[in-house]
Tab-separated table of C-alpha atoms in Angstrom:
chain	number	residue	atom	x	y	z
J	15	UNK	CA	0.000	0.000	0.000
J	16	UNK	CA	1.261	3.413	-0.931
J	17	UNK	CA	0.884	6.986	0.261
J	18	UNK	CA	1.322	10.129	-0.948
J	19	UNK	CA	3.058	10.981	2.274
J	20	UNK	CA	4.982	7.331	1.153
J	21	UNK	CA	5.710	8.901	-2.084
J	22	UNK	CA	7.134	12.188	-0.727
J	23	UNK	CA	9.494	11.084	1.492
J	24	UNK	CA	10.935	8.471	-0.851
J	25	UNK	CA	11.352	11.473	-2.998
J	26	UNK	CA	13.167	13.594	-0.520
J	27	UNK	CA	15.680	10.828	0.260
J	28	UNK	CA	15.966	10.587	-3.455
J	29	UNK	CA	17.378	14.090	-3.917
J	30	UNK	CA	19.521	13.312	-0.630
J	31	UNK	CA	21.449	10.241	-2.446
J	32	UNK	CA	21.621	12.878	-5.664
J	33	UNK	CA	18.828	10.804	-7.670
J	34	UNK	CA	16.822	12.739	-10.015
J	35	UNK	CA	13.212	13.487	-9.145
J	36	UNK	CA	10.680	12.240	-11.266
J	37	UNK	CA	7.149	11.708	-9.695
J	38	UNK	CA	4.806	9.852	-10.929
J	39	UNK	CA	2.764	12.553	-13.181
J	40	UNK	CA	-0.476	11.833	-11.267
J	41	UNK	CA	0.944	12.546	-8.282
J	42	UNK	CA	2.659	15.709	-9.758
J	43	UNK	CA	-0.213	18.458	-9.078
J	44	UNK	CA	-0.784	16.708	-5.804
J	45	UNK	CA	3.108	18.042	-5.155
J	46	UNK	CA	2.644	21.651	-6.197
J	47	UNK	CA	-0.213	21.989	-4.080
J	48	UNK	CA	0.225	21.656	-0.538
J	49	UNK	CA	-3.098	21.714	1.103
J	50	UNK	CA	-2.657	18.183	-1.202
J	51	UNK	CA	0.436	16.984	0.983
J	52	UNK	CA	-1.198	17.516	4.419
J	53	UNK	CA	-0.851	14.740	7.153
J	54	UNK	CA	-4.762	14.120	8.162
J	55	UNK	CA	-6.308	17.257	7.396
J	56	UNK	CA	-9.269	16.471	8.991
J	57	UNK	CA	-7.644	15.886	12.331
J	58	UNK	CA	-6.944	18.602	14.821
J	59	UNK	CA	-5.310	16.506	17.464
J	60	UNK	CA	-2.123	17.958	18.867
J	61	UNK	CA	0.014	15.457	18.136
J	62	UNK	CA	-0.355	16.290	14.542
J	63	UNK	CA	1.538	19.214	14.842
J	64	UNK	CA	5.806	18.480	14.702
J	65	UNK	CA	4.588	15.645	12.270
J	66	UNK	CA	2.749	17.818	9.617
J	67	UNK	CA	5.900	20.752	9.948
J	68	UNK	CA	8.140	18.102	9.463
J	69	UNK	CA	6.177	16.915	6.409
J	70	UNK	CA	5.833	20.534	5.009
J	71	UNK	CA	9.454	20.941	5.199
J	72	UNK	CA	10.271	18.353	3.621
J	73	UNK	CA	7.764	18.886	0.690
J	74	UNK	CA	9.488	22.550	0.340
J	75	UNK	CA	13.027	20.897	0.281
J	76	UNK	CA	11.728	18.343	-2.357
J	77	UNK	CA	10.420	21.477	-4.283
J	78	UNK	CA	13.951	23.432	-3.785
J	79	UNK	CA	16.205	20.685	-5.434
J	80	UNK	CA	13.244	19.937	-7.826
J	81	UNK	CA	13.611	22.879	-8.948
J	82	UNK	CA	16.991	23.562	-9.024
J	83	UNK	CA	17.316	19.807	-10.828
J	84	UNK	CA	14.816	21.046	-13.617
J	85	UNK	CA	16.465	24.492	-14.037
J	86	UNK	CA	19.770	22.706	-14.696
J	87	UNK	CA	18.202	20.220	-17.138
J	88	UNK	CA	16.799	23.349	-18.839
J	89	UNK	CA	13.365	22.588	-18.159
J	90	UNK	CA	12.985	26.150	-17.485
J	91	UNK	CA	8.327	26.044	-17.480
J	92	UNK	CA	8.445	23.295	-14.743
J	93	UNK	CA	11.668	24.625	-13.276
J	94	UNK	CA	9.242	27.884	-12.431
J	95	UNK	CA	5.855	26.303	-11.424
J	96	UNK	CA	7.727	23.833	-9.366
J	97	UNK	CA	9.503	27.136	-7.493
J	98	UNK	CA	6.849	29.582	-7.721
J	99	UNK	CA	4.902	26.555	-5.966
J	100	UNK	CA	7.460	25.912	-3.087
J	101	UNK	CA	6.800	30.782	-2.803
J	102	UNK	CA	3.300	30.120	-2.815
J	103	UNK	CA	3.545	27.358	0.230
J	104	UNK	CA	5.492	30.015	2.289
J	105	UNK	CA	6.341	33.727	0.922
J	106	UNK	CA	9.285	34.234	3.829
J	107	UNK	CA	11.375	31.135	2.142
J	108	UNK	CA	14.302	32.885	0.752
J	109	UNK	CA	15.223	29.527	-0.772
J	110	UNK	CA	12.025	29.647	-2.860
J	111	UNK	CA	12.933	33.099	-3.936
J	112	UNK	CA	16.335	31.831	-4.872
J	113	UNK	CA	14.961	29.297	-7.112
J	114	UNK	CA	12.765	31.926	-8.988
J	115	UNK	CA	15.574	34.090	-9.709
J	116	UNK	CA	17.933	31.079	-10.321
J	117	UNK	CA	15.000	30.119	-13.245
J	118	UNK	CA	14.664	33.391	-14.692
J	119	UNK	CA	18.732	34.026	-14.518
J	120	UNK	CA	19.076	30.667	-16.721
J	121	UNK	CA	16.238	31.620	-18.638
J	122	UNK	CA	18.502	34.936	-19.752
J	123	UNK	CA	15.220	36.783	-18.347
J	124	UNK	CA	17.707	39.040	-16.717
J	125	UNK	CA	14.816	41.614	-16.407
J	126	UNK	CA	12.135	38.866	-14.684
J	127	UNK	CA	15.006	37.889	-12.284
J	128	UNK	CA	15.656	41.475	-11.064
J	129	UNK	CA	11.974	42.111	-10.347
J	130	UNK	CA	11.796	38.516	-8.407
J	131	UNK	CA	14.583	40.155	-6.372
J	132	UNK	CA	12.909	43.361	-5.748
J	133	UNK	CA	9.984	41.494	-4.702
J	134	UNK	CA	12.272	39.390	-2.625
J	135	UNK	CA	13.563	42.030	-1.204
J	136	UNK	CA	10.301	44.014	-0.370
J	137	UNK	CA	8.610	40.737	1.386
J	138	UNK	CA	11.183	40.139	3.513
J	139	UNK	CA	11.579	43.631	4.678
J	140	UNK	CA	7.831	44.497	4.860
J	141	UNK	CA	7.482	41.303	6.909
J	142	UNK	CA	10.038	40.670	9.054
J	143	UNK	CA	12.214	43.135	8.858
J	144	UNK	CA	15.676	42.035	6.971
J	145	UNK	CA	17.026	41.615	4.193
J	146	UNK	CA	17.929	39.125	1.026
J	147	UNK	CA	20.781	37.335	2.455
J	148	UNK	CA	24.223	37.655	0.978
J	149	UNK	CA	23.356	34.797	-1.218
J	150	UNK	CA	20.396	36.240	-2.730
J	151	UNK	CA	21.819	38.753	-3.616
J	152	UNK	CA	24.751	37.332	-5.499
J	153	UNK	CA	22.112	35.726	-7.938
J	154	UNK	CA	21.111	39.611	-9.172
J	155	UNK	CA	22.992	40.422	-12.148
């Protein structure tokens, strides 16, 4: 018996032994959405709680070197749903940012990457109150 939850995690330790991801395709949109990846979501027990963060976490990580893997295949479509997916799930990830502007940098959408930074930039500020790391900001050409 499988589970998507099954099916994520193999995925994750996947990317950990440097494997290439490749979900099954009917299980792809179930990955780019994450209300889709949710431990029980009709539960509210307690106990739930370190379980489904570890879960997200691990979906976003998935979706980091997914991305990154597709953008270096030059995949560039996927490369961006699969990023703009892992932004979506939580607008504070710098990584997710990073693999935006890593897409639209390979892409040679030098214009598209700068205004992924500025938005970047503006989120994190607006929100909590720092700044693109020194790594973000080596991605801006």
């Amino acid at each position: 018996v499988g589970s998507d939850v099954g099916v994520l995690l193999a995925q994750a330790h996947g990317l950990r032994r440097g494997t290439r991801v490749t979900p099954p395709s009917a299980w792809l949109d179930d990955l780019l959405r994450a209300e889709a990846v949710e431990l029980l979501p009709d539960w509210d027990d307690e106990w739930l709680s370190v379980d489904r963060e570890r879960l997200r976490q691990v979906r976003l990580h998935v979706l980091d070197d997914w991305a990154l893997q597709l953008t270096e295949a030059g995949d560039y479509g996927l490369a961006l749903e699969v990023a703009l997916s892992a932004l979506h799930s939580d607008i504070l990830r710098e990584s997710a940012h990073r693999a935006v502007i890593r897409v639209h940098r390979a892409e040679g959408n030098v214009h598209e990457a700068r205004r992924a930074f500025a938005t970047c930039r503006s989120v994190l500020t607006e929100e909590i109150g720092v700044g693109p790391s020194p790594v973000t900001e080596a991605l801006v050409p």
